Amino acid sequence: MLIRLEPDAETAAVQGRLKALGLWFTPLADAAGRVCALRIDPPSPPIDPGRLRRLPGVAEVLVGASPHPRVDAQAGRVVTVRRAAFGGPAPVLIAGPCSVDAPDTVMAAAEAAAAAGATALRGGAFKPRTSPYSFDGHGVEALGWMRTAADRHGLAVITEVLSERDVERVAAHADVLQIGSRNMQNFALLRAAGAARVPCLLKRGMAATVEEWLLAGEHLLAHGAAAVIFCERGVRGFDPATRNLLDLAAVALLAHVHRQPVIADPSHATGRRDLIEPLALAARAAGAAGVMVEMHPDPARARSDAAQAIDRATLRRIGAGLGLVDAHEEAA
Amino acid sequence: MLIRLEPDAETAAVQGRLKALGLWFTPLADAAGRVCALRIDPPSPPIDPGRLRRLPGVAEVLVGASPHPRVDAQAGRVVTVRRAAFGGPAPVLIAGPCSVDAPDTVMAAAEAAAAAGATALRGGAFKPRTSPYSFDGHGVEALGWMRTAADRHGLAVITEVLSERDVERVAAHADVLQIGSRNMQNFALLRAAGAARVPCLLKRGMAATVEEWLLAGEHLLAHGAAAVIFCERGVRGFDPATRNLLDLAAVALLAHVHRQPVIADPSHATGRRDLIEPLALAARAAGAAGVMVEMHPDPARARSDAAQAIDRATLRRIGAGLGLVDAHEEAA
Amino acid sequence: MLIRLEPDAETAAVQGRLKALGLWFTPLADAAGRVCALRIDPPSPPIDPGRLRRLPGVAEVLVGASPHPRVDAQAGRVVTVRRAAFGGPAPVLIAGPCSVDAPDTVMAAAEAAAAAGATALRGGAFKPRTSPYSFDGHGVEALGWMRTAADRHGLAVITEVLSERDVERVAAHADVLQIGSRNMQNFALLRAAGAARVPCLLKRGMAATVEEWLLAGEHLLAHGAAAVIFCERGVRGFDPATRNLLDLAAVALLAHVHRQPVIADPSHATGRRDLIEPLALAARAAGAAGVMVEMHPDPARARSDAAQAIDRATLRRIGAGLGLVDAHEEAA
Amino acid sequence: MLIRLEPDAETAAVQGRLKALGLWFTPLADAAGRVCALRIDPPSPPIDPGRLRRLPGVAEVLVGASPHPRVDAQAGRVVTVRRAAFGGPAPVLIAGPCSVDAPDTVMAAAEAAAAAGATALRGGAFKPRTSPYSFDGHGVEALGWMRTAADRHGLAVITEVLSERDVERVAAHADVLQIGSRNMQNFALLRAAGAARVPCLLKRGMAATVEEWLLAGEHLLAHGAAAVIFCERGVRGFDPATRNLLDLAAVALLAHVHRQPVIADPSHATGRRDLIEPLALAARAAGAAGVMVEMHPDPARARSDAAQAIDRATLRRIGAGLGLVDAHEEAA
């Protein structure tokens, strides 16, 4: 955004008003060295140009067009999937195993999730794998296991789709199509997933700016997605102490400024089960509409990412911390 | 850490037990290709080697020595400065102007801070400045203004020291010496500040790992500092949407794993006053012992970083959100 | 890698030998505090374990298996595509427009490329687009234009494939399938592209480690790719002065240590045409087997990324700097 | 920079001209939605505003003032220190041990440096240490050893100063004061070092933007430094394969656009001696006025950072690669 000043504007007074509005700016001078415009810079909050136009001394306010009108139109909307209401008064807890490795474990996970107040079951049927030689999921069969387990407990199913060719099969079983962080800018997949016309959960790419993330959401909506739920899962950081760098300011930004449904995934963000509970609560305090966590009924037997899977008791504590269940009920 | 296996160990069983403990590891093989050791990798949580030594199949557990014994010895300690108890049951709220620009504004800030439940006053007398031509603070004179204002309201004074030569003068007025993020690895300053034998607030460097941060704290303690309070203020990120990238997982890690007194500074982390309140509450939920925020009685007149300074009403809401004051009392 | 010491080893002597080999390491102690192993740490260079086993005082050397055997097997190989030999004595220059916008411009680009000593033509027929509303290429039609233009000048065609569904159509016209940085971990696309059994050019992801990049190459080879040529195009950095952060140490690492065919793309890395020539030469000095640059016969009329497209004269200078053509010939 | 358009400007034509100049820009619209200005965005190259003012359709060009006039005034200058001419026709090779551990090793290093064509000796007398328990240099005594060794071979002495209190003592022995990356924004040290009125070598901070680096140089010049030589030594990256991430685009930017004397330090950038030679040559190709490398006559006995120290033969090869000595002379 750019503010052109009147020739006789009191520049210092205008700058003081911008400061009072929390804006960062750079004065720009003409060839004669006279300040005749103020450029609004990041990380300024968004502001109504009309409000700036009415300030004394302001001649004109110039703005760039929003590149993501469909995402903007989603602002303030509550996205409801079965009993899960993203953006409603209560946070949405989503839990389940990293990979769906057997019918009984996903059933146990769904039961534990429901008992902790979760309204959605997550789990990988198709798994993205850094190595071509790693276990990459049980595929369609696992989708059936998830659907059965979720239905038993009234949960929505959220699962990742990795290939354009799988979109229909996944959409036949899942309530929400998850786009993984590695595919945030896989535009062919965004197009195919959008065309399924169901809600999509869009994980942020490892090095994606918030603006690129919103634009990826625009791809989904432009191709027909019923809604986009954004999911922060940690960006690439430089410190091996945590697996990734959880960006809760981006969560606050999407929640409070862009007013989008946004959740956080502290499991992938940290890779450490000892940090998941405090960060789940921190995400909610930052404005997250929900939290997605990996849990496994028996972490020692998990086939992937076991180190970040929490157990039933921890999941229950998180549900209680989020106000979804009573902390002591289950023990009783 | 490294686990050597017994020659006849059931490798899969040992690996299952490590998974159950939330550990990441890599199997290592000898020249014959037989797995005979497991290397524990980041981001594994810390674990008592004795516990691993007792697992069936484990021959030996090898560990590196901690490089920061004095910081480790501080674990679990409550650091008390006047009425502020870092690590006590209530969070510590620290508030004040970016730079101390006049006696009356710092007095108004101290009054607003106290009214919001703060127990410490922050403010820059000596300011680090990216440009040599920017206002760099009123120096010693401002220290006196801060001390007077803080004493009027029973607040501790926390202020930055920029030069080895200023340590004594700053320590004469302040309760806590702040080391800024640009100086986290200014070892000459760490030595001089430590020698003042008062508590120090150590801001994390813009690109410092948690381990480097703890080691900088070790410098302070090794040279005599009474205590180190760690302060996360955002690391360098790639997204201009926020000024820096607030790393609340590092806060959770210091609070819950290293059990150090750690606070967060959402003002510098985001540079946006519209995100400070949710991130202050998120920091507390993540485990922060306190929160430091920039406030100004009249942001339009602030001489530096006005865009991230909150006003009196927002500060009050933060104090209420942290449970320090009643939300409605002041209005009454 | 881990070195177990003999009980009576002279630890200092072993450490001295490791230093002489350029290795970084951490001593590990047993429960009694005795150093009995040395863990080799990053960024150590690779070393033959047999060499370490023969050092006096070393009991055993434990190693993790390579996760990318097919990439390793490609070490030292020259990948030849028509007249372009990646890894041969002369560097390969690849040039062409960002997007293929018309038959005449791609023909002019091919002519300019050949005149500058290039042996491959690049150009986008299908373009990845951050915004769903941007021009995304002329598709299959543009592939035909490229093939015709390339054949006229004996050039290989390298072009990006964005969708699993397009692999066959693209492979029908192109000599090398390019996987873009946004798709480096799009495993469905890697599988489909590998199955075309042609050489692939694999751009590094924006936040991918070298190890993840090599593993993505392993995906391609495991699914049938004839060869993988790696392409560094800048990782995500924090400085807006350049569009991305060109990592020429990664180029040196792949070229000299992993001995893989690796090239650099300074156009996308910097986004600034004034830096492309020096960085193309720097990439070659670092060990790159080639350089890929964007050029446009008339940058003012380019439909995308015009700011990073160089003109015919600059391309010629780069070809001369790389020793492919005489600097003064064309003017004569 | 901002370009205001004439009311009747042909917007598309102006945009085409900006593209032809290699500029990135965003169109800005007034309240009626009419594009009436174009904002020049990073990573555009610098451009003379006068040139833009003369374009048809341009009403006015608004610019921000340069924040580093003294650095700008240094553009194109050759900085000469004894026989080393930074910015002259030949590159400057600077070599020496990480820390100066004994008179004989620094003497042997100086002899090897001179034999490889180096004109400056580097070495740490005072060492910055991440851990307070690491060896931190022999201090003033080592300065004397360096001076003696350098004088024997006609070399300039470049060494780091860590404390404001040491500036005079270091300046008494050294020709160039080095400011380390951890102190790039230690403004008290910049002030003190500048006041010594000698040339300073300013290493880039680990997470410093080019603009912040130039501003730190402005601090030195504003306080009296005779000249500033910039040194790129790798920024913080996310990949453990190399110790840091060498940013040669920043070198090209300083060399070719800002026309500042800039060198590169591939030793600290990579931490791997097997990458130093190709990256030294790449730095020169990118535009570096010189290269600084760590060498040790007997790496196995080096007291610090041995893994990145090269030996005499490798140093000689680098000197030959830079055209400073004949490759085969010494063997003869």
mmCIF file with all atom_site columns, N, CA and C in Angstrom, chain D residues 49-91:
data_model
loop_
_atom_site.group_PDB
_atom_site.id
_atom_site.type_symbol
_atom_site.label_atom_id
_atom_site.label_alt_id
_atom_site.label_comp_id
_atom_site.label_asym_id
_atom_site.label_entity_id
_atom_site.label_seq_id
_atom_site.pdbx_PDB_ins_code
_atom_site.Cartn_x
_atom_site.Cartn_y
_atom_site.Cartn_z
_atom_site.occupancy
_atom_site.B_iso_or_equiv
_atom_site.pdbx_formal_charge
_atom_site.auth_seq_id
_atom_site.auth_comp_id
_atom_site.auth_asym_id
_atom_site.auth_atom_id
_atom_site.pdbx_PDB_model_num
ATOM 1   N N  . PRO D 1 49 ? 17.056 6.547   -10.839 1.00 0.00 ? 49 PRO D N  1
ATOM 2   C CA . PRO D 1 49 ? 15.687 7.079   -10.927 1.00 0.00 ? 49 PRO D CA 1
ATOM 3   C C  . PRO D 1 49 ? 15.513 8.015   -12.121 1.00 0.00 ? 49 PRO D C  1
ATOM 4   N N  . GLY D 1 50 ? 16.575 8.713   -12.471 1.00 0.00 ? 50 GLY D N  1
ATOM 5   C CA . GLY D 1 50 ? 16.492 9.643   -13.600 1.00 0.00 ? 50 GLY D CA 1
ATOM 6   C C  . GLY D 1 50 ? 16.116 8.922   -14.898 1.00 0.00 ? 50 GLY D C  1
ATOM 7   N N  . ARG D 1 51 ? 16.646 7.729   -15.036 1.00 0.00 ? 51 ARG D N  1
ATOM 8   C CA . ARG D 1 51 ? 16.359 6.936   -16.229 1.00 0.00 ? 51 ARG D CA 1
ATOM 9   C C  . ARG D 1 51 ? 14.869 6.587   -16.294 1.00 0.00 ? 51 ARG D C  1
ATOM 10  N N  . LEU D 1 52 ? 14.301 6.280   -15.142 1.00 0.00 ? 52 LEU D N  1
ATOM 11  C CA . LEU D 1 52 ? 12.873 5.949   -15.112 1.00 0.00 ? 52 LEU D CA 1
ATOM 12  C C  . LEU D 1 52 ? 12.030 7.200   -15.338 1.00 0.00 ? 52 LEU D C  1
ATOM 13  N N  . ARG D 1 53 ? 12.495 8.318   -14.824 1.00 0.00 ? 53 ARG D N  1
ATOM 14  C CA . ARG D 1 53 ? 11.729 9.570   -14.967 1.00 0.00 ? 53 ARG D CA 1
ATOM 15  C C  . ARG D 1 53 ? 11.555 9.953   -16.434 1.00 0.00 ? 53 ARG D C  1
ATOM 16  N N  . ARG D 1 54 ? 12.530 9.542   -17.249 1.00 0.00 ? 54 ARG D N  1
ATOM 17  C CA . ARG D 1 54 ? 12.469 9.912   -18.667 1.00 0.00 ? 54 ARG D CA 1
ATOM 18  C C  . ARG D 1 54 ? 11.581 8.987   -19.500 1.00 0.00 ? 54 ARG D C  1
ATOM 19  N N  . LEU D 1 55 ? 11.080 7.902   -18.906 1.00 0.00 ? 55 LEU D N  1
ATOM 20  C CA . LEU D 1 55 ? 10.226 6.989   -19.680 1.00 0.00 ? 55 LEU D CA 1
ATOM 21  C C  . LEU D 1 55 ? 8.892  7.660   -19.978 1.00 0.00 ? 55 LEU D C  1
ATOM 22  N N  . PRO D 1 56 ? 8.344  7.466   -21.204 1.00 0.00 ? 56 PRO D N  1
ATOM 23  C CA . PRO D 1 56 ? 7.030  8.041   -21.520 1.00 0.00 ? 56 PRO D CA 1
ATOM 24  C C  . PRO D 1 56 ? 5.964  7.451   -20.592 1.00 0.00 ? 56 PRO D C  1
ATOM 25  N N  . GLY D 1 57 ? 5.095  8.294   -20.083 1.00 0.00 ? 57 GLY D N  1
ATOM 26  C CA . GLY D 1 57 ? 4.015  7.833   -19.216 1.00 0.00 ? 57 GLY D CA 1
ATOM 27  C C  . GLY D 1 57 ? 4.330  7.931   -17.737 1.00 0.00 ? 57 GLY D C  1
ATOM 28  N N  . VAL D 1 58 ? 5.597  8.208   -17.411 1.00 0.00 ? 58 VAL D N  1
ATOM 29  C CA . VAL D 1 58 ? 5.985  8.297   -16.001 1.00 0.00 ? 58 VAL D CA 1
ATOM 30  C C  . VAL D 1 58 ? 5.861  9.741   -15.522 1.00 0.00 ? 58 VAL D C  1
ATOM 31  N N  . ALA D 1 59 ? 5.072  9.948   -14.447 1.00 0.00 ? 59 ALA D N  1
ATOM 32  C CA . ALA D 1 59 ? 4.882  11.302  -13.930 1.00 0.00 ? 59 ALA D CA 1
ATOM 33  C C  . ALA D 1 59 ? 5.967  11.668  -12.928 1.00 0.00 ? 59 ALA D C  1
ATOM 34  N N  . GLU D 1 60 ? 6.361  10.670  -12.111 1.00 0.00 ? 60 GLU D N  1
ATOM 35  C CA . GLU D 1 60 ? 7.229  10.981  -10.988 1.00 0.00 ? 60 GLU D CA 1
ATOM 36  C C  . GLU D 1 60 ? 7.853  9.677   -10.500 1.00 0.00 ? 60 GLU D C  1
ATOM 37  N N  . VAL D 1 61 ? 9.087  9.750   -10.000 1.00 0.00 ? 61 VAL D N  1
ATOM 38  C CA . VAL D 1 61 ? 9.716  8.572   -9.399  1.00 0.00 ? 61 VAL D CA 1
ATOM 39  C C  . VAL D 1 61 ? 10.112 8.938   -7.981  1.00 0.00 ? 61 VAL D C  1
ATOM 40  N N  . LEU D 1 62 ? 9.597  8.171   -7.023  1.00 0.00 ? 62 LEU D N  1
ATOM 41  C CA . LEU D 1 62 ? 9.861  8.472   -5.620  1.00 0.00 ? 62 LEU D CA 1
ATOM 42  C C  . LEU D 1 62 ? 10.838 7.454   -5.061  1.00 0.00 ? 62 LEU D C  1
ATOM 43  N N  . VAL D 1 63 ? 11.805 7.941   -4.298  1.00 0.00 ? 63 VAL D N  1
ATOM 44  C CA . VAL D 1 63 ? 12.837 7.043   -3.779  1.00 0.00 ? 63 VAL D CA 1
ATOM 45  C C  . VAL D 1 63 ? 13.046 7.258   -2.289  1.00 0.00 ? 63 VAL D C  1
ATOM 46  N N  . GLY D 1 64 ? 13.459 6.185   -1.601  1.00 0.00 ? 64 GLY D N  1
ATOM 47  C CA . GLY D 1 64 ? 13.910 6.297   -0.214  1.00 0.00 ? 64 GLY D CA 1
ATOM 48  C C  . GLY D 1 64 ? 15.393 6.651   -0.226  1.00 0.00 ? 64 GLY D C  1
ATOM 49  N N  . ALA D 1 65 ? 15.843 7.334   0.809   1.00 0.00 ? 65 ALA D N  1
ATOM 50  C CA . ALA D 1 65 ? 17.251 7.732   0.882   1.00 0.00 ? 65 ALA D CA 1
ATOM 51  C C  . ALA D 1 65 ? 18.107 6.521   1.214   1.00 0.00 ? 65 ALA D C  1
ATOM 52  N N  . SER D 1 66 ? 19.331 6.476   0.727   1.00 0.00 ? 66 SER D N  1
ATOM 53  C CA . SER D 1 66 ? 20.229 5.388   1.107   1.00 0.00 ? 66 SER D CA 1
ATOM 54  C C  . SER D 1 66 ? 20.574 5.530   2.571   1.00 0.00 ? 66 SER D C  1
ATOM 55  N N  . PRO D 1 67 ? 20.476 4.456   3.332   1.00 0.00 ? 67 PRO D N  1
ATOM 56  C CA . PRO D 1 67 ? 20.798 4.542   4.758   1.00 0.00 ? 67 PRO D CA 1
ATOM 57  C C  . PRO D 1 67 ? 22.289 4.349   5.025   1.00 0.00 ? 67 PRO D C  1
ATOM 58  N N  . HIS D 1 68 ? 23.080 4.135   3.988   1.00 0.00 ? 68 HIS D N  1
ATOM 59  C CA . HIS D 1 68 ? 24.513 3.901   4.249   1.00 0.00 ? 68 HIS D CA 1
ATOM 60  C C  . HIS D 1 68 ? 25.366 4.696   3.256   1.00 0.00 ? 68 HIS D C  1
ATOM 61  N N  . PRO D 1 69 ? 25.327 6.038   3.400   1.00 0.00 ? 69 PRO D N  1
ATOM 62  C CA . PRO D 1 69 ? 26.051 6.885   2.439   1.00 0.00 ? 69 PRO D CA 1
ATOM 63  C C  . PRO D 1 69 ? 27.560 6.677   2.450   1.00 0.00 ? 69 PRO D C  1
ATOM 64  N N  . ARG D 1 70 ? 28.154 6.418   3.620   1.00 0.00 ? 70 ARG D N  1
ATOM 65  C CA . ARG D 1 70 ? 29.620 6.264   3.662   1.00 0.00 ? 70 ARG D CA 1
ATOM 66  C C  . ARG D 1 70 ? 30.049 4.973   2.977   1.00 0.00 ? 70 ARG D C  1
ATOM 67  N N  . VAL D 1 71 ? 29.258 3.940   3.110   1.00 0.00 ? 71 VAL D N  1
ATOM 68  C CA . VAL D 1 71 ? 29.581 2.703   2.388   1.00 0.00 ? 71 VAL D CA 1
ATOM 69  C C  . VAL D 1 71 ? 29.446 2.954   0.887   1.00 0.00 ? 71 VAL D C  1
ATOM 70  N N  . ASP D 1 72 ? 28.370 3.618   0.510   1.00 0.00 ? 72 ASP D N  1
ATOM 71  C CA . ASP D 1 72 ? 28.175 3.904   -0.914  1.00 0.00 ? 72 ASP D CA 1
ATOM 72  C C  . ASP D 1 72 ? 29.367 4.689   -1.483  1.00 0.00 ? 72 ASP D C  1
ATOM 73  N N  . ALA D 1 73 ? 29.886 5.602   -0.660  1.00 0.00 ? 73 ALA D N  1
ATOM 74  C CA . ALA D 1 73 ? 31.005 6.430   -1.133  1.00 0.00 ? 73 ALA D CA 1
ATOM 75  C C  . ALA D 1 73 ? 32.277 5.619   -1.333  1.00 0.00 ? 73 ALA D C  1
ATOM 76  N N  . GLN D 1 74 ? 32.327 4.456   -0.721  1.00 0.00 ? 74 GLN D N  1
ATOM 77  C CA . GLN D 1 74 ? 33.494 3.580   -0.836  1.00 0.00 ? 74 GLN D CA 1
ATOM 78  C C  . GLN D 1 74 ? 33.465 2.766   -2.144  1.00 0.00 ? 74 GLN D C  1
ATOM 79  N N  . ALA D 1 75 ? 32.341 2.849   -2.882  1.00 0.00 ? 75 ALA D N  1
ATOM 80  C CA . ALA D 1 75 ? 32.174 2.010   -4.082  1.00 0.00 ? 75 ALA D CA 1
ATOM 81  C C  . ALA D 1 75 ? 33.304 2.200   -5.080  1.00 0.00 ? 75 ALA D C  1
ATOM 82  N N  . GLY D 1 76 ? 33.827 1.089   -5.560  1.00 0.00 ? 76 GLY D N  1
ATOM 83  C CA . GLY D 1 76 ? 34.835 1.143   -6.606  1.00 0.00 ? 76 GLY D CA 1
ATOM 84  C C  . GLY D 1 76 ? 36.243 1.377   -6.107  1.00 0.00 ? 76 GLY D C  1
ATOM 85  N N  . ARG D 1 77 ? 36.370 1.607   -4.797  1.00 0.00 ? 77 ARG D N  1
ATOM 86  C CA . ARG D 1 77 ? 37.675 1.906   -4.219  1.00 0.00 ? 77 ARG D CA 1
ATOM 87  C C  . ARG D 1 77 ? 38.511 0.634   -4.058  1.00 0.00 ? 77 ARG D C  1
ATOM 88  N N  . VAL D 1 78 ? 39.802 0.746   -4.317  1.00 0.00 ? 78 VAL D N  1
ATOM 89  C CA . VAL D 1 78 ? 40.721 -0.352  -4.013  1.00 0.00 ? 78 VAL D CA 1
ATOM 90  C C  . VAL D 1 78 ? 41.275 -0.106  -2.616  1.00 0.00 ? 78 VAL D C  1
ATOM 91  N N  . VAL D 1 79 ? 41.137 -1.082  -1.733  1.00 0.00 ? 79 VAL D N  1
ATOM 92  C CA . VAL D 1 79 ? 41.636 -0.937  -0.367  1.00 0.00 ? 79 VAL D CA 1
ATOM 93  C C  . VAL D 1 79 ? 42.969 -1.660  -0.279  1.00 0.00 ? 79 VAL D C  1
ATOM 94  N N  . THR D 1 80 ? 44.006 -0.907  -0.043  1.00 0.00 ? 80 THR D N  1
ATOM 95  C CA . THR D 1 80 ? 45.351 -1.491  -0.040  1.00 0.00 ? 80 THR D CA 1
ATOM 96  C C  . THR D 1 80 ? 45.910 -1.548  1.372   1.00 0.00 ? 80 THR D C  1
ATOM 97  N N  . VAL D 1 81 ? 46.359 -2.738  1.741   1.00 0.00 ? 81 VAL D N  1
ATOM 98  C CA . VAL D 1 81 ? 46.973 -2.957  3.044   1.00 0.00 ? 81 VAL D CA 1
ATOM 99  C C  . VAL D 1 81 ? 48.292 -3.676  2.776   1.00 0.00 ? 81 VAL D C  1
ATOM 100 N N  . ARG D 1 82 ? 49.385 -2.980  3.021   1.00 0.00 ? 82 ARG D N  1
ATOM 101 C CA . ARG D 1 82 ? 50.719 -3.493  2.638   1.00 0.00 ? 82 ARG D CA 1
ATOM 102 C C  . ARG D 1 82 ? 50.649 -3.967  1.171   1.00 0.00 ? 82 ARG D C  1
ATOM 103 N N  . ARG D 1 83 ? 50.991 -5.218  0.898   1.00 0.00 ? 83 ARG D N  1
ATOM 104 C CA . ARG D 1 83 ? 50.988 -5.662  -0.492  1.00 0.00 ? 83 ARG D CA 1
ATOM 105 C C  . ARG D 1 83 ? 49.630 -6.166  -0.971  1.00 0.00 ? 83 ARG D C  1
ATOM 106 N N  . ALA D 1 84 ? 48.662 -6.217  -0.072  1.00 0.00 ? 84 ALA D N  1
ATOM 107 C CA . ALA D 1 84 ? 47.346 -6.737  -0.447  1.00 0.00 ? 84 ALA D CA 1
ATOM 108 C C  . ALA D 1 84 ? 46.462 -5.617  -0.962  1.00 0.00 ? 84 ALA D C  1
ATOM 109 N N  . ALA D 1 85 ? 45.947 -5.771  -2.184  1.00 0.00 ? 85 ALA D N  1
ATOM 110 C CA . ALA D 1 85 ? 45.082 -4.736  -2.767  1.00 0.00 ? 85 ALA D CA 1
ATOM 111 C C  . ALA D 1 85 ? 43.698 -5.345  -3.017  1.00 0.00 ? 85 ALA D C  1
ATOM 112 N N  . PHE D 1 86 ? 42.771 -5.058  -2.124  1.00 0.00 ? 86 PHE D N  1
ATOM 113 C CA . PHE D 1 86 ? 41.412 -5.582  -2.253  1.00 0.00 ? 86 PHE D CA 1
ATOM 114 C C  . PHE D 1 86 ? 40.671 -4.768  -3.305  1.00 0.00 ? 86 PHE D C  1
ATOM 115 N N  . GLY D 1 87 ? 40.320 -5.408  -4.376  1.00 0.00 ? 87 GLY D N  1
ATOM 116 C CA . GLY D 1 87 ? 39.665 -4.702  -5.462  1.00 0.00 ? 87 GLY D CA 1
ATOM 117 C C  . GLY D 1 87 ? 40.605 -4.407  -6.613  1.00 0.00 ? 87 GLY D C  1
ATOM 118 N N  . GLY D 1 88 ? 41.863 -4.791  -6.451  1.00 0.00 ? 88 GLY D N  1
ATOM 119 C CA . GLY D 1 88 ? 42.827 -4.635  -7.534  1.00 0.00 ? 88 GLY D CA 1
ATOM 120 C C  . GLY D 1 88 ? 42.686 -5.766  -8.538  1.00 0.00 ? 88 GLY D C  1
ATOM 121 N N  . PRO D 1 89 ? 43.576 -5.813  -9.522  1.00 0.00 ? 89 PRO D N  1
ATOM 122 C CA . PRO D 1 89 ? 43.422 -6.833  -10.570 1.00 0.00 ? 89 PRO D CA 1
ATOM 123 C C  . PRO D 1 89 ? 43.587 -8.272  -10.060 1.00 0.00 ? 89 PRO D C  1
ATOM 124 N N  . ALA D 1 90 ? 44.472 -8.494  -9.094  1.00 0.00 ? 90 ALA D N  1
ATOM 125 C CA . ALA D 1 90 ? 44.691 -9.862  -8.610  1.00 0.00 ? 90 ALA D CA 1
ATOM 126 C C  . ALA D 1 90 ? 43.895 -10.100 -7.332  1.00 0.00 ? 90 ALA D C  1
ATOM 127 N N  . PRO D 1 91 ? 43.433 -11.314 -7.122  1.00 0.00 ? 91 PRO D N  1
ATOM 128 C CA . PRO D 1 91 ? 42.720 -11.596 -5.875  1.00 0.00 ? 91 PRO D CA 1
ATOM 129 C C  . PRO D 1 91 ? 43.706 -11.637 -4.702  1.00 0.00 ? 91 PRO D C  1
#
